[in-house]
């Protein structure tokens, strides 16, 4: 076998080594039925809160957003009035499929648990005093706290990887003000939001210069 033939035979292997089979960062935008079903599954799995399962589905499973994009979108929804995850469903669905996508995600998020909770409320009204049921609910609440702490650490990972001192100080400052000193949330946000926007603007101007 000639040298050229041997090199040609080795080229497919080299391409395979250089391009491993990895999923793309962004998957194709889902259709309306896929949006509805995805958020319906999140809501049905979301014991103690949907945020954990929403991040897993959107970022890890379907790869519709990167971790940074999810953090930025959730941060926006966190500062809007209303439940954060409901805001996220509308913003996320509208971003991918317009108003119809927002409605599909919103309906998928709320319709299944609304039907289930209506039935459970009827049952709880009759059997809510049962001691075994109270213990079950106490156990579920503990698991919900653990899930929330886990997703908070996962959302912090992109920020910690960048080792941005200003962002870290701002994050710790908001946590200390609300979690330790128990300052009113509205007052802290009135200071933190303009400050974070101004710092981000100055940092980007410095990088561009």
XYZ file of C-alpha atoms in Angstrom:
209
model
C 0.000 0.000 0.000
C 1.348 3.420 -0.979
C 1.966 6.252 1.458
C -0.937 8.310 0.032
C -3.345 5.376 0.432
C -2.291 4.815 4.031
C -2.764 8.496 4.834
C -6.200 8.473 3.211
C -7.190 5.437 5.247
C -6.181 7.187 8.454
C -8.130 10.418 7.749
C -11.592 9.153 8.883
C -10.134 7.993 12.182
C -8.480 11.354 12.754
C -11.716 13.212 12.023
C -13.544 10.964 14.431
C -10.963 11.741 17.109
C -11.181 15.475 16.506
C -14.988 15.614 16.391
C -16.414 13.515 19.210
C -20.119 12.768 19.192
C -21.328 15.539 21.473
C -24.696 17.267 21.422
C -24.787 20.859 20.243
C -25.036 23.643 22.763
C -28.390 24.690 21.328
C -30.928 22.162 20.090
C -33.494 23.122 17.406
C -36.422 25.137 18.812
C -39.281 22.851 19.879
C -42.768 22.994 18.402
C -45.847 24.019 20.364
C -46.838 20.433 21.345
C -43.257 19.753 22.488
C -43.272 22.930 24.596
C -46.588 21.993 26.178
C -45.469 18.436 26.974
C -42.069 19.528 28.283
C -43.557 21.977 30.775
C -46.329 19.528 31.661
C -43.669 16.957 32.596
C -41.803 19.594 34.618
C -44.931 20.480 36.566
C -45.823 16.842 37.229
C -42.294 16.087 38.449
C -41.907 19.313 40.408
C -42.558 18.188 43.958
C -41.635 21.135 46.158
C -41.050 23.429 43.203
C -40.552 23.234 39.449
C -37.304 25.225 39.215
C -35.080 22.166 39.738
C -36.763 20.179 36.992
C -37.150 23.176 34.678
C -33.413 23.827 34.694
C -32.620 20.153 34.167
C -35.018 19.871 31.226
C -34.153 23.171 29.527
C -30.370 23.161 30.038
C -29.244 19.560 30.531
C -31.825 17.400 28.789
C -33.102 19.368 25.773
C -30.286 21.955 25.585
C -32.665 24.728 24.577
C -30.586 27.178 26.641
C -27.077 27.353 28.012
C -26.545 27.583 31.755
C -25.738 31.302 31.500
C -28.837 32.005 29.391
C -31.042 30.191 31.889
C -29.550 32.162 34.791
C -30.095 35.458 32.974
C -33.679 34.594 32.005
C -34.534 33.400 35.500
C -32.961 36.522 36.989
C -35.253 38.658 34.827
C -38.293 36.582 35.837
C -37.259 36.812 39.485
C -37.550 40.585 39.407
C -40.974 40.572 37.722
C -44.187 40.387 39.749
C -45.776 36.972 40.022
C -44.465 33.412 40.512
C -40.947 33.068 39.103
C -41.470 29.757 37.309
C -44.712 30.992 35.700
C -42.883 34.061 34.420
C -40.126 31.783 33.146
C -42.572 29.629 31.176
C -44.033 32.682 29.432
C -40.668 34.321 28.702
C -39.059 31.072 27.556
C -41.972 29.988 25.355
C -42.300 33.447 23.796
C -38.584 33.555 23.118
C -38.713 30.327 21.105
C -42.162 30.380 19.485
C -43.632 33.823 20.040
C -46.864 34.453 21.925
C -48.241 31.023 20.983
C -45.137 29.407 22.489
C -45.581 31.367 25.704
C -49.207 30.255 25.959
C -48.257 26.620 25.254
C -45.551 26.598 27.946
C -47.785 28.437 30.413
C -50.687 26.021 29.837
C -48.448 22.977 30.115
C -47.022 24.256 33.379
C -50.329 25.037 35.089
C -52.986 22.738 33.660
C -51.836 19.305 35.006
C -51.096 20.427 38.612
C -54.302 22.477 38.705
C -56.371 19.397 37.897
C -54.432 17.234 40.344
C -54.565 19.787 43.169
C -58.303 20.187 42.733
C -58.750 16.468 43.349
C -56.228 16.432 46.222
C -57.895 19.417 47.876
C -61.156 17.518 47.967
C -59.409 14.497 49.495
C -57.440 16.624 51.994
C -60.626 18.325 53.153
C -61.863 14.921 54.316
C -58.650 13.220 55.502
C -56.350 16.158 56.386
C -56.323 15.326 60.098
C -54.791 11.878 59.575
C -51.382 11.747 61.350
C -49.780 9.583 58.665
C -50.618 12.174 56.023
C -48.990 14.932 58.083
C -45.780 12.914 58.375
C -45.743 12.301 54.632
C -46.078 16.028 53.947
C -43.282 16.801 56.428
C -40.984 14.358 54.613
C -41.826 15.895 51.243
C -41.024 19.371 52.558
C -37.529 18.222 53.633
C -36.877 16.746 50.193
C -38.085 19.989 48.569
C -35.567 22.040 50.561
C -32.760 19.713 49.488
C -33.759 20.011 45.822
C -33.849 23.800 46.066
C -30.378 23.962 47.624
C -29.027 21.641 44.921
C -30.340 23.757 42.046
C -29.037 26.958 43.671
C -25.522 25.522 43.707
C -25.866 24.367 40.090
C -26.985 27.827 39.003
C -24.018 29.350 40.862
C -21.511 27.148 39.019
C -21.149 29.336 35.868
C -20.611 32.415 38.035
C -18.004 30.723 40.196
C -16.150 29.341 37.159
C -15.650 32.837 35.790
C -14.289 33.954 39.182
C -15.743 37.424 38.700
C -14.977 39.228 41.947
C -17.558 42.002 41.435
C -20.373 39.558 40.666
C -19.459 37.372 43.628
C -19.391 40.345 46.017
C -22.753 41.583 44.737
C -24.292 38.122 45.092
C -23.007 37.728 48.641
C -24.156 41.233 49.510
C -27.743 40.546 48.403
C -27.740 37.220 50.254
C -26.442 38.849 53.437
C -28.913 41.730 53.268
C -31.964 39.500 52.780
C -30.948 36.233 54.428
C -28.946 37.482 57.414
C -30.081 41.031 58.198
C -33.683 40.376 57.055
C -33.909 43.666 55.190
C -37.058 44.140 53.062
C -36.777 42.500 49.662
C -38.129 45.532 47.798
C -35.564 47.873 49.371
C -32.681 45.540 48.582
C -33.807 45.150 44.964
C -34.151 48.911 44.504
C -30.452 49.186 45.330
C -29.142 45.932 43.853
C -30.754 46.166 40.409
C -29.427 49.629 39.389
C -26.054 48.825 40.958
C -25.709 45.518 39.076
C -26.739 47.148 35.762
C -24.265 49.982 36.238
C -21.416 47.619 37.157
C -22.146 45.369 34.171
C -22.201 48.376 31.839
C -18.878 49.692 33.171
C -17.244 46.263 32.993
C -18.317 45.738 29.365
C -17.096 49.204 28.387
C -13.764 48.443 29.983
C -13.482 45.140 28.076
C -14.483 46.816 24.787
C -11.880 49.520 25.300
